Amino acid sequence: ESHLANNDNGEVATSSDKVNDAMTLMPQEPFHRGKNLNSGMQTIDKDAFSVNQREIEAHQVNLQHLCRICGGSFKNDPYKRSHPVHGPVDDKMQALLRKKERRATSWPDLLNKVFKIDVRGDMDTIHPTNFCHNCWSVIQRKFSNAPCEVYFPRKGTMEWHPHSMSCDVCGTSSHGIKRKKQAPSPQVGKKFRIIADHARKIQYARSQKQVNSKSIMKKVTNCKKIHLSTKMLTVDYPVDFVKSISCQICEHILADPVETTCKHLFCRLCILKCLKVVGSYCPSCRYPCFPTDLVNPVRSFLSILNTLVVRCPVKDCQEEVTLGKYSHHLSSHKEKKEKGTYVHVNKGGRPRQHLLSLT
């Protein structure tokens, strides 16, 4: 009996020990599970962060192969030429600007003047840090004397955005940012194409005849009463010099002169009227020209123009004045004309005004 009692006590003790062990193990199991889940999430976050960081670094590497202005790839240039967006202007461009009497010592100032973009607030993770040689040639054409067949490859400057899942930079970095494809034009018949080409040739021939006719352009401007004739110059200058200071449309002395991209000089009023009526090209050489392309000539040329001496065209006034003071001299004649009244008293005592004629 005692032996059976001892066995029962031993079984009770072992069962109680098992229950205690089970109670101690149960609360610890979810804690270990949560710890494992947290460590798994941290490793996933680290992997995602490392992948995202690698994508951003690859995005920055791709940006280094693209132009900041037009978005073109430097790999398309056989010489792989590029220019930094930030920094001083190179020697060749600096010599050209000095020749044109322009002041721009850094690329940000020059890019802001030509392309109207501000690159001072650029970020390396979003914007490229270089621009292509084609855009450099566009800047050179803006200030160069000789026109060259270089055109901006896009309608406007490129807009840059941060890296995303649908990033255009990472997908097309080797060939540059692609433009949207235009829908193919519908096919037309051969007869219609022949008629259209014939009509286009006739229209081109007519427009060319109109441009070459100076009489038509003079009728368009009609500035005989506004601008001074070259015959009013007091000195008998050489013919070539007189041509250089006269408008190539009205053939009068330049009044408010402007310079085109092809380096021809016109009166501002004359060229604006011709561009509006005849078309958007230079009347002298038919080079494409728009009102936004007109710029003022260099200051040294304007100073030479203002020192020319002309004879006053007003009747009974043989005074010789410089072209820079001619407008002030003409305004003095108008003031005299306005003040040139005198009072005449009639027999009845009423005053009567008479205007003194100056012409």
mmCIF file with all atom_site columns, N, CA, C and O in Angstrom, residues 24-40:
data_model
loop_
_atom_site.group_PDB
_atom_site.id
_atom_site.type_symbol
_atom_site.label_atom_id
_atom_site.label_alt_id
_atom_site.label_comp_id
_atom_site.label_asym_id
_atom_site.label_entity_id
_atom_site.label_seq_id
_atom_site.pdbx_PDB_ins_code
_atom_site.Cartn_x
_atom_site.Cartn_y
_atom_site.Cartn_z
_atom_site.occupancy
_atom_site.B_iso_or_equiv
_atom_site.pdbx_formal_charge
_atom_site.auth_seq_id
_atom_site.auth_comp_id
_atom_site.auth_asym_id
_atom_site.auth_atom_id
_atom_site.pdbx_PDB_model_num
ATOM 1  N N  . THR A 1 24 ? 4.561  27.968 -18.379 1.00 0.00 ? 24 THR A N  1
ATOM 2  C CA . THR A 1 24 ? 5.712  28.865 -18.611 1.00 0.00 ? 24 THR A CA 1
ATOM 3  C C  . THR A 1 24 ? 6.039  28.998 -20.093 1.00 0.00 ? 24 THR A C  1
ATOM 4  O O  . THR A 1 24 ? 6.547  30.021 -20.533 1.00 0.00 ? 24 THR A O  1
ATOM 5  N N  . LEU A 1 25 ? 5.752  27.965 -20.859 1.00 0.00 ? 25 LEU A N  1
ATOM 6  C CA . LEU A 1 25 ? 6.070  28.010 -22.288 1.00 0.00 ? 25 LEU A CA 1
ATOM 7  C C  . LEU A 1 25 ? 5.013  28.754 -23.097 1.00 0.00 ? 25 LEU A C  1
ATOM 8  O O  . LEU A 1 25 ? 5.320  29.365 -24.104 1.00 0.00 ? 25 LEU A O  1
ATOM 9  N N  . MET A 1 26 ? 3.795  28.743 -22.706 1.00 0.00 ? 26 MET A N  1
ATOM 10 C CA . MET A 1 26 ? 2.703  29.339 -23.508 1.00 0.00 ? 26 MET A CA 1
ATOM 11 C C  . MET A 1 26 ? 2.850  30.850 -23.697 1.00 0.00 ? 26 MET A C  1
ATOM 12 O O  . MET A 1 26 ? 2.742  31.353 -24.803 1.00 0.00 ? 26 MET A O  1
ATOM 13 N N  . PRO A 1 27 ? 3.089  31.673 -22.700 1.00 0.00 ? 27 PRO A N  1
ATOM 14 C CA . PRO A 1 27 ? 3.232  33.115 -22.953 1.00 0.00 ? 27 PRO A CA 1
ATOM 15 C C  . PRO A 1 27 ? 4.501  33.475 -23.712 1.00 0.00 ? 27 PRO A C  1
ATOM 16 O O  . PRO A 1 27 ? 4.607  34.528 -24.295 1.00 0.00 ? 27 PRO A O  1
ATOM 17 N N  . GLN A 1 28 ? 5.505  32.654 -23.708 1.00 0.00 ? 28 GLN A N  1
ATOM 18 C CA . GLN A 1 28 ? 6.748  32.988 -24.401 1.00 0.00 ? 28 GLN A CA 1
ATOM 19 C C  . GLN A 1 28 ? 6.654  32.752 -25.899 1.00 0.00 ? 28 GLN A C  1
ATOM 20 O O  . GLN A 1 28 ? 7.363  33.363 -26.676 1.00 0.00 ? 28 GLN A O  1
ATOM 21 N N  . GLU A 1 29 ? 5.752  31.886 -26.383 1.00 0.00 ? 29 GLU A N  1
ATOM 22 C CA . GLU A 1 29 ? 5.700  31.528 -27.802 1.00 0.00 ? 29 GLU A CA 1
ATOM 23 C C  . GLU A 1 29 ? 5.265  32.689 -28.684 1.00 0.00 ? 29 GLU A C  1
ATOM 24 O O  . GLU A 1 29 ? 5.932  32.991 -29.673 1.00 0.00 ? 29 GLU A O  1
ATOM 25 N N  . PRO A 1 30 ? 4.159  33.460 -28.396 1.00 0.00 ? 30 PRO A N  1
ATOM 26 C CA . PRO A 1 30 ? 3.826  34.613 -29.245 1.00 0.00 ? 30 PRO A CA 1
ATOM 27 C C  . PRO A 1 30 ? 4.876  35.709 -29.206 1.00 0.00 ? 30 PRO A C  1
ATOM 28 O O  . PRO A 1 30 ? 5.072  36.440 -30.162 1.00 0.00 ? 30 PRO A O  1
ATOM 29 N N  . PHE A 1 31 ? 5.589  35.849 -28.106 1.00 0.00 ? 31 PHE A N  1
ATOM 30 C CA . PHE A 1 31 ? 6.645  36.872 -28.042 1.00 0.00 ? 31 PHE A CA 1
ATOM 31 C C  . PHE A 1 31 ? 7.741  36.576 -29.062 1.00 0.00 ? 31 PHE A C  1
ATOM 32 O O  . PHE A 1 31 ? 8.200  37.452 -29.785 1.00 0.00 ? 31 PHE A O  1
ATOM 33 N N  . HIS A 1 32 ? 8.135  35.308 -29.133 1.00 0.00 ? 32 HIS A N  1
ATOM 34 C CA . HIS A 1 32 ? 9.163  34.927 -30.098 1.00 0.00 ? 32 HIS A CA 1
ATOM 35 C C  . HIS A 1 32 ? 8.650  35.096 -31.523 1.00 0.00 ? 32 HIS A C  1
ATOM 36 O O  . HIS A 1 32 ? 9.379  35.512 -32.416 1.00 0.00 ? 32 HIS A O  1
ATOM 37 N N  . ARG A 1 33 ? 7.374  34.793 -31.764 1.00 0.00 ? 33 ARG A N  1
ATOM 38 C CA . ARG A 1 33 ? 6.808  34.991 -33.099 1.00 0.00 ? 33 ARG A CA 1
ATOM 39 C C  . ARG A 1 33 ? 6.817  36.464 -33.512 1.00 0.00 ? 33 ARG A C  1
ATOM 40 O O  . ARG A 1 33 ? 7.198  36.819 -34.629 1.00 0.00 ? 33 ARG A O  1
ATOM 41 N N  . GLY A 1 34 ? 6.397  37.366 -32.610 1.00 0.00 ? 34 GLY A N  1
ATOM 42 C CA . GLY A 1 34 ? 6.403  38.803 -32.919 1.00 0.00 ? 34 GLY A CA 1
ATOM 43 C C  . GLY A 1 34 ? 7.797  39.335 -33.182 1.00 0.00 ? 34 GLY A C  1
ATOM 44 O O  . GLY A 1 34 ? 8.030  40.173 -34.054 1.00 0.00 ? 34 GLY A O  1
ATOM 45 N N  . LYS A 1 35 ? 8.749  38.801 -32.410 1.00 0.00 ? 35 LYS A N  1
ATOM 46 C CA . LYS A 1 35 ? 10.134 39.232 -32.605 1.00 0.00 ? 35 LYS A CA 1
ATOM 47 C C  . LYS A 1 35 ? 10.641 38.811 -33.971 1.00 0.00 ? 35 LYS A C  1
ATOM 48 O O  . LYS A 1 35 ? 11.306 39.571 -34.682 1.00 0.00 ? 35 LYS A O  1
ATOM 49 N N  . ASN A 1 36 ? 10.261 37.572 -34.363 1.00 0.00 ? 36 ASN A N  1
ATOM 50 C CA . ASN A 1 36 ? 10.686 37.105 -35.683 1.00 0.00 ? 36 ASN A CA 1
ATOM 51 C C  . ASN A 1 36 ? 10.031 37.916 -36.800 1.00 0.00 ? 36 ASN A C  1
ATOM 52 O O  . ASN A 1 36 ? 10.658 38.236 -37.813 1.00 0.00 ? 36 ASN A O  1
ATOM 53 N N  . LEU A 1 37 ? 8.720  38.271 -36.629 1.00 0.00 ? 37 LEU A N  1
ATOM 54 C CA . LEU A 1 37 ? 8.027  39.087 -37.639 1.00 0.00 ? 37 LEU A CA 1
ATOM 55 C C  . LEU A 1 37 ? 8.668  40.461 -37.769 1.00 0.00 ? 37 LEU A C  1
ATOM 56 O O  . LEU A 1 37 ? 8.847  40.990 -38.871 1.00 0.00 ? 37 LEU A O  1
ATOM 57 N N  . ASN A 1 38 ? 8.999  41.085 -36.623 1.00 0.00 ? 38 ASN A N  1
ATOM 58 C CA . ASN A 1 38 ? 9.611  42.419 -36.669 1.00 0.00 ? 38 ASN A CA 1
ATOM 59 C C  . ASN A 1 38 ? 10.969 42.374 -37.366 1.00 0.00 ? 38 ASN A C  1
ATOM 60 O O  . ASN A 1 38 ? 11.308 43.253 -38.159 1.00 0.00 ? 38 ASN A O  1
ATOM 61 N N  . SER A 1 39 ? 11.740 41.360 -37.060 1.00 0.00 ? 39 SER A N  1
ATOM 62 C CA . SER A 1 39 ? 13.042 41.246 -37.721 1.00 0.00 ? 39 SER A CA 1
ATOM 63 C C  . SER A 1 39 ? 12.876 41.007 -39.218 1.00 0.00 ? 39 SER A C  1
ATOM 64 O O  . SER A 1 39 ? 13.628 41.537 -40.042 1.00 0.00 ? 39 SER A O  1
ATOM 65 N N  . GLY A 1 40 ? 11.825 40.235 -39.609 1.00 0.00 ? 40 GLY A N  1
ATOM 66 C CA . GLY A 1 40 ? 11.564 40.024 -41.033 1.00 0.00 ? 40 GLY A CA 1
ATOM 67 C C  . GLY A 1 40 ? 11.153 41.300 -41.739 1.00 0.00 ? 40 GLY A C  1
ATOM 68 O O  . GLY A 1 40 ? 11.601 41.586 -42.863 1.00 0.00 ? 40 GLY A O  1
#
